[in-house]
Amino acid sequence: MRLHIILFFCIQLLKLTDAAVIANVENKELPVIEIVGSKFFDSSNGEQFYMKGIAYQPSRSIEMLESAVDTFETKYIDPLADPIICLRDIPYLKKLNINTIRVYTIDPTQSHDVCMQALSNEGIYVLLDLAEPDVSINRDTPTWDVNIWKRYCDVIDSMHQYSNLLGFFAGNEVTNDITNTDASPFVKAAIRDVKKYIQAKGYRSIPVGYSSNDDADTRDNLAEYFACGEYAADFYGINMYEWCGYSSYGTSGYKERTKEFEGYPIPVFFSEFGCNLIRPRPFTEVSALFGAKMSSVWSGGLAYMYFEEENEYGIVKVDEELGVTELEDFKYLQKEFGMASPKGVKKEDYINSNAFKKLQQLETCPQPQYMMNWHATNNIPPAPDVKKCSCLENVLPCLVLPFENAEKEKEYFNYVCGQVDCSDIKANGEYGEYGEFSSCSSNQKLALQISKLYNKLGKNVNECPISDRNVYFNIKSQRKSLQTGKCSDVTLQTIKNAIITKPKNIVQEPVKEEATKETPYRRTSGADNNSLTYSGCLLLVFSIFVMTLVL
C-alpha cells in the first residue's frame, strides 16, 4: 500500500514539473469579474457572469487521523496549496462544466501560485472564505477581535493578486436562527474593515460578501441587514437546500425565494445547494436556477460538494491511494451544468435599463426594537485596535497564554469578573455596546481583568492572583522604558486607568468550594487572611475565658 502511494506521489511530482513548464508558456489570466448593481459581469466583454460551481474543500477522515504517523501543520487541508490535489482534480472540475469553486479554508503562509494558475488556465474562478475553523466569528460568543482580523488580513495579502479570485466571504452562517441574530453586527464590521483594508493596501477592488443559511425566521431580516446602510456587503449568498430530488419550481420554495429577492440591490446566488435526502442526487434544481424564471434574479450557484465524506454530499470518492472515482451524483451534475445556458444581459444594456435605474440601496436597516425575531444592532463594532491590544502585553502586570481548554478560560473569566468590573471587554451586538478593549484577543482580555484584580489586592509581589501555568507575572511591566517605547502616552494612560480604577457596586461572586479544592485561584490577600486568623483566635480565647468564669 505504501509503495503504491510513493509511486503515485512520484508520478504526480513529474506531472507537476511538466505542468509548471507548460504554465510558464501558456499562462492564461482570467478577466476580473466585477459587480454592477445586482449582477456580476465579465470585465473584458461586459457579458453577465453566472456561477456554475461547486464547493471544494477536502478534510481528513477519521481513519487518516488515526493512522497518521506525523503531526499536521494545520487542522484543515488547503487544496489550493497542494498541487498534487488540485492538478489531480481540475480535469474532473472541467468535466463538470463549472466555472467557479468555493474554498472554505486556506493556509495563508503557503504558496497558491500553481493551483490558482492551473484553475485560471481552465477558466475557473475561486470564491474564498476568510475564516478558518478555530479563527472565526463565533455565533454563540461573537467578537470582532485582533486574532480574527489578523487571519483575514493574512488571507487577503496571500490571495489578492490572482485575477481569478472572484471574492471573499467574511462569514458563513454566523447567524443561523433567532437565538443568535446579535452575531451579525460583528460580520458586518468585518465586511467594513476588510473592504477598507483592501482599498488602503492598493489592491484591486475585490468583492466581499456573506453566506447565509435559509432559516425561515431570520432570512428576510438577514438579507436586508447585509444589503443596507453604509457598510453593505458586495454580494449575498444563501446555502439553499429546499429542492430535494425531483421537486419543482413551484413546490420547492424556489418561487417564493425568487419573488422575495426581486429588486435586491446586490448580487444574490446559491452559495451552496444540493439536498441529499434522495441519492443519487438528480440535481434537477439546476435547470430551474439557470432558467428564465430565476436567472433574472439569481447569479447561479455552487453545488455542495466535490468530496464524498461522512456527510454523504460528495460527487467523487478519493481512495487511500488518492485515486478518484466518479459517483452517480457526478454524472447528474455534469449533465445539468452542461445544459445550463442562462440568458444574461450585457453590462451596457443593463446600466441603461429601467431595472437598473429602479435599483436602490437599502438605506434603512431592520430595527431590532420593533421586531421579535431580530436583535442585531445597526451600531456595529469598531475596527480591532491592534496597537492598543498589543500594548496590554507590554504594560499589564499579569499576562495570559492561550488556553487549549476553553472551559478553563471561561471559568477564570467568570471568577475574575465576579471581583472586578469587566464591562471594558464586553461586546453586545444587540444593544451596540462595545467596551474599550472588546476587540482584543481573549487572552489579552483575561490578562487585563487579572491585572485589575492584582492591583485591587495590592500585593507588592511578583505573583498573579491565579495559579495556572498559562498565567504569569510580566517582568517587563516594571520597566518604564519598554512601556513607553511601544505604547503611546494616551494608550498607556487608558490602560493604567483601566487597571487602577476601583469601580463601585461590584457584585462579589464567592469562589466555589470545588474550585478552592482544585486551587486554581490564589488566596485573595495574605495580610487579610492573617488578620482574619488573628481575630478568630482572640475570639476563641475570649470565649474560653468567659466559659471558665461561668463554670
Coordinates of C-alpha atoms in Angstrom, one line a residue:
M1 CA 0.0 0.0 0.0
R2 CA 2.7 2.5 1.0
L3 CA 4.7 1.6 -2.2
H4 CA 1.7 2.5 -4.3
I5 CA 1.3 5.8 -2.5
I6 CA 5.0 6.6 -3.0
L7 CA 4.8 5.7 -6.7
F8 CA 1.7 7.9 -7.0
F9 CA 3.5 10.9 -5.5
C10 CA 6.5 10.4 -7.7
I11 CA 4.2 10.3 -10.8
Q12 CA 2.4 13.4 -9.6
L13 CA 5.6 15.3 -9.0
L14 CA 6.7 14.5 -12.5
K15 CA 3.3 15.8 -13.8
L16 CA 3.7 18.9 -11.6
T17 CA 7.1 19.7 -13.2
D18 CA 5.6 19.3 -16.6
A19 CA 2.6 21.5 -15.6
A20 CA 4.9 24.2 -14.3
V21 CA 6.8 24.3 -17.6
I22 CA 3.6 24.5 -19.6
A23 CA 2.2 27.1 -17.2
N24 CA 5.2 29.3 -17.9
V25 CA 4.4 29.2 -21.6
E26 CA 0.6 29.1 -21.7
N27 CA -0.4 31.2 -18.7
K28 CA -4.0 32.4 -19.0
E29 CA -5.1 35.3 -16.9
L30 CA -8.8 35.4 -16.5
P31 CA -10.6 38.7 -16.7
V32 CA -11.7 40.1 -13.4
I33 CA -15.4 39.6 -12.5
E34 CA -16.9 42.9 -11.5
I35 CA -20.2 43.9 -9.8
V36 CA -22.6 46.4 -11.3
G37 CA -25.9 46.8 -9.4
S38 CA -27.3 43.3 -8.7
K39 CA -25.2 41.4 -11.2
F40 CA -21.8 40.0 -12.0
F41 CA -20.1 40.9 -15.3
D42 CA -17.0 39.8 -17.2
S43 CA -14.9 42.9 -17.2
S44 CA -13.4 42.1 -20.6
N45 CA -16.5 41.8 -22.7
G46 CA -19.4 43.0 -20.5
E47 CA -21.2 39.6 -20.5
Q48 CA -23.2 38.7 -17.5
F49 CA -21.5 36.1 -15.3
Y50 CA -23.3 33.2 -13.7
M51 CA -21.7 30.9 -11.3
K52 CA -21.8 27.2 -12.2
G53 CA -19.8 25.9 -9.4
I54 CA -19.1 23.5 -6.6
A55 CA -17.7 23.6 -3.0
Y56 CA -14.2 22.2 -3.0
Q57 CA -12.7 21.5 0.5
P58 CA -11.2 18.1 1.4
S59 CA -10.9 17.1 5.1
R60 CA -9.1 14.4 6.9
S61 CA -11.1 11.3 7.6
I62 CA -11.1 9.6 11.0
E63 CA -9.1 6.8 9.5
M64 CA -6.5 9.2 8.2
L65 CA -6.1 10.9 11.6
E66 CA -5.9 7.5 13.4
S67 CA -3.2 6.1 11.1
A68 CA -1.1 9.3 10.8
V69 CA 2.5 9.0 12.0
D70 CA 3.4 12.7 11.8
T71 CA 1.5 15.7 13.1
F72 CA -0.2 18.0 10.7
E73 CA 0.7 21.7 10.4
T74 CA -3.0 22.7 10.3
K75 CA -6.3 21.1 11.3
Y76 CA -7.5 21.6 7.7
I77 CA -6.3 20.7 4.2
D78 CA -5.6 23.6 1.9
P79 CA -6.4 22.2 -1.6
L80 CA -5.1 25.4 -3.3
A81 CA -1.6 24.9 -1.7
D82 CA -1.2 21.3 -2.7
P83 CA -0.6 20.8 -6.5
I84 CA -1.0 17.1 -6.1
I85 CA -4.6 17.6 -5.1
C86 CA -5.6 20.4 -7.3
L87 CA -3.9 19.2 -10.5
R88 CA -5.5 15.8 -10.0
D89 CA -9.0 17.3 -9.6
I90 CA -9.0 20.1 -12.2
P91 CA -9.8 17.7 -15.1
Y92 CA -12.8 16.5 -13.2
L93 CA -13.9 20.0 -12.3
K94 CA -13.6 20.9 -16.0
K95 CA -15.6 17.8 -17.0
L96 CA -18.4 19.1 -14.7
N97 CA -18.7 22.2 -16.9
I98 CA -18.1 24.5 -13.9
N99 CA -16.5 28.0 -13.8
T100 CA -16.3 28.6 -10.0
I101 CA -15.2 26.7 -6.9
R102 CA -15.8 27.7 -3.3
V103 CA -12.9 27.0 -0.9
Y104 CA -13.7 27.4 2.8
T105 CA -10.2 27.4 4.3
I106 CA -6.7 28.1 3.0
D107 CA -3.3 28.4 4.7
P108 CA -2.0 32.0 4.0
T109 CA 1.6 31.0 4.8
Q110 CA 1.7 28.7 1.7
S111 CA 2.1 29.5 -2.0
H112 CA -1.0 29.1 -4.1
D113 CA 0.5 30.0 -7.5
V114 CA 0.5 26.6 -9.1
C115 CA -3.1 25.8 -8.3
M116 CA -4.5 29.2 -9.0
Q117 CA -2.8 29.4 -12.3
A118 CA -3.9 25.9 -13.3
L119 CA -7.5 26.9 -12.4
S120 CA -7.2 30.1 -14.3
N121 CA -5.9 28.2 -17.4
E122 CA -9.1 26.2 -17.3
G123 CA -11.4 29.2 -16.8
I124 CA -12.2 28.5 -13.2
Y125 CA -12.7 31.3 -10.6
V126 CA -12.4 30.9 -6.8
L127 CA -14.7 32.2 -4.1
L128 CA -12.9 32.1 -0.8
D129 CA -13.9 32.2 2.9
L130 CA -11.6 34.3 5.0
A131 CA -12.0 32.4 8.3
E132 CA -10.7 29.1 9.5
P133 CA -12.4 26.7 11.9
D134 CA -10.6 27.9 15.0
V135 CA -10.3 31.6 14.0
S136 CA -13.8 32.8 13.1
I137 CA -16.7 34.8 14.4
N138 CA -18.4 32.5 16.9
R139 CA -22.2 32.9 16.8
D140 CA -22.5 32.0 20.5
T141 CA -19.9 34.4 21.8
P142 CA -19.4 36.8 18.9
T143 CA -16.4 39.1 18.7
W144 CA -14.6 41.0 16.0
D145 CA -11.1 40.9 17.5
V146 CA -7.4 41.2 16.6
N147 CA -6.9 37.5 16.1
I148 CA -9.7 37.2 13.5
W149 CA -8.6 40.5 11.9
K150 CA -5.1 39.2 11.5
R151 CA -6.3 36.0 10.0
Y152 CA -8.5 37.9 7.5
C153 CA -5.6 40.2 6.5
D154 CA -3.2 37.4 6.1
V155 CA -5.6 35.6 3.7
I156 CA -6.2 38.8 1.7
D157 CA -2.5 39.5 1.4
S158 CA -1.8 36.0 0.2
M159 CA -4.6 35.9 -2.4
H160 CA -5.3 39.4 -3.7
Q161 CA -3.0 39.1 -6.8
Y162 CA -5.0 36.4 -8.6
S163 CA -7.4 37.7 -11.2
N164 CA -9.5 34.5 -10.9
L165 CA -10.2 35.3 -7.3
L166 CA -13.9 36.2 -7.5
G167 CA -14.4 37.4 -4.0
F168 CA -14.2 36.8 -0.2
F169 CA -16.8 35.6 2.3
A170 CA -16.5 37.4 5.6
G171 CA -18.7 34.9 7.3
N172 CA -20.7 31.7 6.8
E173 CA -24.0 31.1 8.6
V174 CA -22.8 33.1 11.6
T175 CA -26.4 33.9 12.4
N176 CA -28.4 30.7 11.8
D177 CA -31.6 31.2 13.9
I178 CA -33.4 33.7 16.1
T179 CA -31.2 33.0 19.1
N180 CA -28.0 34.5 17.6
T181 CA -29.0 37.4 15.4
D182 CA -26.9 39.6 17.6
A183 CA -23.8 38.0 16.0
S184 CA -24.5 39.6 12.6
P185 CA -23.1 43.1 13.5
F186 CA -19.7 41.5 14.0
V187 CA -19.7 40.1 10.5
K188 CA -20.9 43.4 9.1
A189 CA -18.0 45.1 10.9
A190 CA -15.7 42.6 9.3
I191 CA -17.0 43.4 5.9
R192 CA -16.5 47.1 6.5
D193 CA -12.9 46.7 7.7
V194 CA -11.9 44.2 5.0
K195 CA -13.1 46.5 2.3
K196 CA -11.2 49.4 3.8
Y197 CA -8.1 47.2 4.2
I198 CA -8.2 46.2 0.5
Q199 CA -8.5 49.8 -0.5
A200 CA -5.8 51.0 1.8
K201 CA -3.4 48.4 0.5
G202 CA -4.0 49.5 -3.1
Y203 CA -5.3 46.1 -4.1
R204 CA -7.9 45.8 -6.9
S205 CA -11.5 46.1 -5.7
I206 CA -12.2 42.5 -4.6
P207 CA -15.8 41.9 -3.7
V208 CA -16.6 41.0 0.0
G209 CA -19.8 39.3 0.9
Y210 CA -21.7 37.0 3.3
S211 CA -23.0 33.4 3.0
S212 CA -26.3 32.8 4.9
N213 CA -28.4 29.8 5.7
D214 CA -32.1 29.6 4.8
D215 CA -33.8 29.9 8.2
A216 CA -37.4 30.8 7.8
D217 CA -37.5 33.1 10.9
T218 CA -34.4 35.2 10.0
R219 CA -33.8 35.0 6.2
D220 CA -35.8 38.2 5.4
N221 CA -34.1 40.3 8.0
L222 CA -30.6 38.9 7.3
A223 CA -30.9 39.6 3.6
E224 CA -32.0 43.2 4.3
Y225 CA -29.4 43.7 7.0
F226 CA -26.4 42.8 4.8
A227 CA -27.6 44.9 1.9
C228 CA -28.5 48.1 3.9
G229 CA -26.6 51.1 5.0
E230 CA -23.1 52.4 4.5
Y231 CA -21.4 49.1 5.1
A232 CA -23.4 46.8 2.9
A233 CA -22.0 43.6 1.6
D234 CA -20.9 43.5 -2.1
F235 CA -22.8 40.2 -2.6
Y236 CA -25.1 37.8 -0.7
G237 CA -25.0 34.0 -0.9
I238 CA -27.6 31.6 0.5
N239 CA -27.0 28.0 1.4
M240 CA -30.2 26.6 -0.1
Y241 CA -31.4 23.1 0.4
E242 CA -35.2 23.5 -0.3
W243 CA -35.2 21.4 -3.5
C244 CA -34.8 17.7 -2.9
G245 CA -34.9 15.0 -5.6
Y246 CA -37.4 15.6 -8.4
S247 CA -39.1 18.7 -7.0
S248 CA -40.3 21.7 -9.0
Y249 CA -40.0 25.5 -9.1
G250 CA -43.5 25.9 -7.6
T251 CA -43.4 23.2 -4.9
S252 CA -39.8 23.6 -3.7
G253 CA -39.9 27.1 -2.3
Y254 CA -37.8 28.5 -5.1
K255 CA -40.7 30.5 -6.5
E256 CA -41.2 32.3 -3.2
R257 CA -37.5 32.9 -2.7
T258 CA -37.1 34.4 -6.2
K259 CA -40.0 36.7 -5.6
E260 CA -38.5 37.9 -2.3
F261 CA -35.2 38.9 -4.0
E262 CA -36.7 40.8 -7.0
G263 CA -35.1 44.2 -6.8
Y264 CA -32.4 43.2 -4.3
P265 CA -29.6 45.8 -4.7
I266 CA -26.6 43.4 -4.7
P267 CA -25.9 40.1 -6.5
V268 CA -27.5 37.1 -4.8
F269 CA -26.8 33.4 -5.6
F270 CA -26.8 29.9 -4.0
S271 CA -23.6 29.7 -2.1
E272 CA -24.5 26.0 -1.5
F273 CA -27.2 23.8 -2.9
G274 CA -27.8 20.0 -3.3
C275 CA -30.2 18.4 -0.8
N276 CA -29.2 14.7 -0.3
L277 CA -32.4 13.2 1.1
I278 CA -32.5 11.3 -2.2
R279 CA -29.4 9.7 -3.7
P280 CA -28.0 9.7 -6.2
R281 CA -29.0 13.4 -6.4
P282 CA -30.5 14.2 -9.8
F283 CA -29.7 18.0 -9.4
T284 CA -32.9 18.9 -11.3
E285 CA -32.8 22.3 -9.5
V286 CA -30.0 23.4 -11.8
S287 CA -32.4 23.7 -14.7
A288 CA -34.7 26.0 -12.7
L289 CA -31.9 28.1 -11.2
F290 CA -30.5 28.9 -14.7
G291 CA -33.8 29.0 -16.4
A292 CA -35.8 32.1 -17.4
K293 CA -37.8 32.4 -14.2
M294 CA -34.8 32.6 -11.9
S295 CA -31.8 33.8 -13.9
S296 CA -33.0 37.4 -14.0
V297 CA -32.7 37.5 -10.1
W298 CA -30.1 34.8 -9.2
S299 CA -26.5 34.7 -10.4
G300 CA -26.2 31.0 -10.4
G301 CA -24.9 28.7 -7.6
L302 CA -22.5 26.2 -6.2
A303 CA -23.3 22.6 -5.6
Y304 CA -22.3 21.1 -2.3
M305 CA -19.8 19.3 -2.6
Y306 CA -17.0 17.7 -4.6
F307 CA -15.5 15.3 -2.0
E308 CA -17.6 12.4 -0.6
E309 CA -17.2 12.2 3.1
E310 CA -19.1 11.1 6.2
N311 CA -21.9 13.6 5.5
E312 CA -22.6 11.9 2.1
Y313 CA -22.7 15.1 0.0
G314 CA -19.9 14.3 -2.4
I315 CA -19.8 13.6 -6.1
V316 CA -16.4 11.8 -6.2
K317 CA -14.7 9.5 -3.8
V318 CA -11.0 9.6 -3.2
D319 CA -9.4 6.3 -2.1
E320 CA -6.4 5.6 0.1
E321 CA -4.1 5.7 -2.9
L322 CA -5.5 9.1 -3.8
G323 CA -7.4 7.8 -6.9
V324 CA -10.6 9.5 -7.9
T325 CA -13.9 7.6 -8.6
E326 CA -16.9 9.4 -10.0
L327 CA -20.1 8.7 -8.2
E328 CA -23.6 8.7 -9.7
D329 CA -24.2 12.2 -8.5
F330 CA -21.2 13.4 -10.6
K331 CA -22.9 12.3 -13.8
Y332 CA -26.2 14.0 -13.0
L333 CA -24.5 17.3 -12.1
Q334 CA -22.3 17.1 -15.2
K335 CA -25.3 16.7 -17.3
E336 CA -27.3 19.5 -15.7
F337 CA -24.5 22.0 -15.7
G338 CA -23.8 21.1 -19.3
M339 CA -27.3 22.0 -20.3
A340 CA -27.4 25.2 -18.2
S341 CA -27.3 28.2 -20.6
P342 CA -28.8 31.3 -18.9
K343 CA -29.8 34.3 -21.0
G344 CA -27.9 37.1 -19.4
V345 CA -27.7 40.8 -20.2
K346 CA -24.9 42.9 -21.4
K347 CA -23.5 45.4 -18.9
E348 CA -24.2 48.4 -21.1
D349 CA -27.8 47.3 -21.7
Y350 CA -28.2 46.7 -18.0
I351 CA -26.9 50.1 -17.0
N352 CA -29.4 51.7 -19.4
S353 CA -32.3 49.5 -18.3
N354 CA -35.3 50.5 -16.1
A355 CA -34.4 47.6 -13.7
F356 CA -31.0 49.2 -13.0
K357 CA -32.5 52.7 -12.7
K358 CA -35.1 51.5 -10.2
L359 CA -32.4 49.7 -8.2
Q360 CA -32.0 51.4 -4.8
Q361 CA -29.5 50.9 -2.0
L362 CA -31.4 50.0 1.2
E363 CA -30.9 53.0 3.4
T364 CA -33.0 51.8 6.3
C365 CA -31.8 48.6 8.2
P366 CA -34.0 46.3 10.2
Q367 CA -34.9 48.0 13.5
P368 CA -34.5 45.4 16.3
Q369 CA -36.5 47.4 18.9
Y370 CA -39.6 46.8 16.8
M371 CA -39.1 43.1 15.9
M372 CA -39.4 39.9 18.0
N373 CA -37.1 37.7 15.9
W374 CA -34.4 40.3 15.2
H375 CA -31.9 41.6 17.8
A376 CA -29.0 42.9 15.7
T377 CA -28.0 46.5 16.3
N378 CA -27.1 48.8 13.5
N379 CA -24.3 50.2 15.6
I380 CA -21.6 47.7 14.5
P381 CA -18.4 47.1 16.4
P382 CA -15.3 49.3 15.9
A383 CA -12.3 48.1 14.0
P384 CA -9.9 46.0 16.0
D385 CA -7.2 48.1 17.6
V386 CA -4.0 46.0 17.2
K387 CA -1.7 48.6 18.7
K388 CA -3.7 49.2 21.8
C389 CA -4.2 45.4 22.4
S390 CA -0.6 44.6 21.9
C391 CA 0.3 47.4 24.3
L392 CA -1.6 45.4 27.0
E393 CA 1.0 42.7 26.7
N394 CA 3.8 45.2 27.4
V395 CA 2.2 47.0 30.3
L396 CA 0.0 44.6 32.3
P397 CA 1.5 43.0 35.4
C398 CA -0.2 39.7 34.7
L399 CA -0.3 38.0 31.3
V400 CA -2.1 35.0 29.9
L401 CA -1.1 32.4 27.3
P402 CA -3.8 31.0 25.1
F403 CA -5.7 28.1 26.7
E404 CA -6.2 24.8 25.0
N405 CA -9.1 24.2 27.3
A406 CA -11.8 26.7 26.5
E407 CA -13.8 25.7 29.6
K408 CA -10.9 26.6 31.9
E409 CA -10.6 30.0 30.3
K410 CA -14.3 30.6 30.7
E411 CA -14.0 29.5 34.4
Y412 CA -11.3 32.1 35.0
F413 CA -13.3 34.8 33.3
N414 CA -16.3 34.0 35.5
Y415 CA -14.3 34.1 38.6
V416 CA -12.3 37.3 37.9
C417 CA -15.3 39.2 36.6
G418 CA -17.0 38.5 39.9
Q419 CA -14.3 40.5 41.5
V420 CA -13.7 43.4 39.1
D421 CA -15.7 45.3 36.5
C422 CA -15.3 43.6 33.1
S423 CA -17.5 46.0 31.2
D424 CA -14.5 47.3 29.2
I425 CA -14.2 43.9 27.4
K426 CA -17.9 43.3 26.8
A427 CA -19.3 43.3 23.2
N428 CA -23.0 43.4 22.8
G429 CA -24.4 43.0 19.3
E430 CA -27.9 43.6 20.4
Y431 CA -27.5 47.0 22.0
G432 CA -24.4 48.2 20.2
E433 CA -22.3 48.4 23.4
Y434 CA -18.6 47.7 22.9
G435 CA -16.0 48.1 25.7
E436 CA -12.7 49.9 25.3
F437 CA -10.8 46.6 24.9
S438 CA -13.6 44.5 23.4
S439 CA -11.6 43.9 20.2
C440 CA -8.6 42.4 22.0
S441 CA -7.9 38.7 21.9
S442 CA -9.4 36.5 24.7
N443 CA -6.1 36.0 26.4
Q444 CA -5.4 39.8 26.3
K445 CA -8.9 40.4 27.8
L446 CA -8.4 37.9 30.6
A447 CA -4.9 39.3 31.3
L448 CA -6.4 42.8 31.7
Q449 CA -9.0 41.6 34.2
I450 CA -6.5 39.5 36.2
S451 CA -4.2 42.5 36.3
K452 CA -7.1 44.6 37.7
L453 CA -7.6 42.0 40.5
Y454 CA -3.8 42.0 41.1
N455 CA -3.9 45.8 41.7
K456 CA -7.1 45.6 43.7
L457 CA -5.5 43.2 46.1
G458 CA -2.5 45.5 46.5
K459 CA 0.1 42.7 46.8
N460 CA 3.6 44.1 46.2
V461 CA 4.9 40.8 44.9
N462 CA 5.6 39.3 41.5
E463 CA 2.8 36.9 41.8
C464 CA -0.6 36.9 40.0
P465 CA -3.8 36.1 41.8
I466 CA -4.5 33.0 39.7
S467 CA -2.3 30.0 39.9
D468 CA -2.0 28.4 36.5
R469 CA 0.8 27.7 34.1
N470 CA -0.9 29.9 31.5
V471 CA -1.0 32.9 33.8
Y472 CA 2.3 34.5 34.7
F473 CA 3.8 37.7 36.0
N474 CA 5.1 40.2 33.4
I475 CA 8.5 41.4 34.5
K476 CA 8.5 43.9 31.6
S477 CA 5.6 45.8 33.2
Q478 CA 8.1 47.1 35.7
R479 CA 10.4 48.6 33.1
K480 CA 9.1 52.0 32.1
S481 CA 11.4 52.3 29.2
L482 CA 9.8 49.3 27.5
Q483 CA 6.3 50.6 28.3
T484 CA 6.8 54.0 26.7
G485 CA 8.7 52.6 23.8
K486 CA 5.9 50.7 22.2
C487 CA 2.8 52.4 23.5
S488 CA 1.6 56.0 23.1
D489 CA 1.0 58.1 26.1
V490 CA -2.7 58.1 25.5
T491 CA -2.9 54.3 25.3
L492 CA -0.7 53.9 28.4
Q493 CA -2.9 56.2 30.4
T494 CA -6.0 54.4 29.2
I495 CA -4.6 51.0 30.3
K496 CA -3.4 52.4 33.7
N497 CA -6.9 53.9 34.3
A498 CA -8.5 50.6 33.5
I499 CA -6.4 48.6 35.9
I500 CA -6.1 51.1 38.7
T501 CA -9.7 52.4 39.0
K502 CA -11.7 50.6 41.6
P503 CA -15.3 50.6 40.4
K504 CA -18.1 50.7 42.9
N505 CA -21.0 48.3 43.5
I506 CA -19.3 45.2 42.1
V507 CA -21.2 42.1 43.0
Q508 CA -18.7 39.7 44.6
E509 CA -19.2 36.1 43.4
P510 CA -18.0 33.6 46.0
V511 CA -15.4 31.1 44.9
K512 CA -16.9 27.7 44.5
E513 CA -15.8 25.2 47.1
E514 CA -14.8 22.7 44.5
A515 CA -12.7 25.4 42.7
T516 CA -10.9 26.1 46.0
K517 CA -10.1 22.4 46.4
E518 CA -8.5 22.3 43.0
T519 CA -6.6 25.5 43.9
P520 CA -6.9 27.3 40.6
Y521 CA -7.0 30.6 42.4
R522 CA -4.6 32.0 44.9
R523 CA -6.0 33.3 48.2
T524 CA -7.0 37.0 47.9
S525 CA -4.5 38.5 50.3
G526 CA -2.0 37.1 52.8
A527 CA -2.4 40.2 55.0
D528 CA -6.2 39.9 55.1
N529 CA -6.1 36.2 55.8
N530 CA -3.7 36.7 58.7
S531 CA -5.9 39.4 60.2
L532 CA -8.9 37.1 60.0
T533 CA -7.0 34.3 61.6
Y534 CA -5.7 36.6 64.4
S535 CA -9.2 37.9 65.1
G536 CA -10.6 34.4 65.2
C537 CA -8.0 33.3 67.7
L538 CA -8.7 36.2 70.0
L539 CA -12.4 35.5 69.8
L540 CA -11.8 31.8 70.7
V541 CA -9.6 32.6 73.7
F542 CA -12.1 35.2 75.0
S543 CA -14.9 32.7 74.7
I544 CA -13.0 30.0 76.6
F545 CA -12.1 32.6 79.3
V546 CA -15.8 33.6 79.8
M547 CA -17.0 29.9 79.9
T548 CA -14.3 29.2 82.6
L549 CA -15.6 32.0 84.8
V550 CA -19.2 30.9 84.4
L551 CA -18.5 27.3 85.2

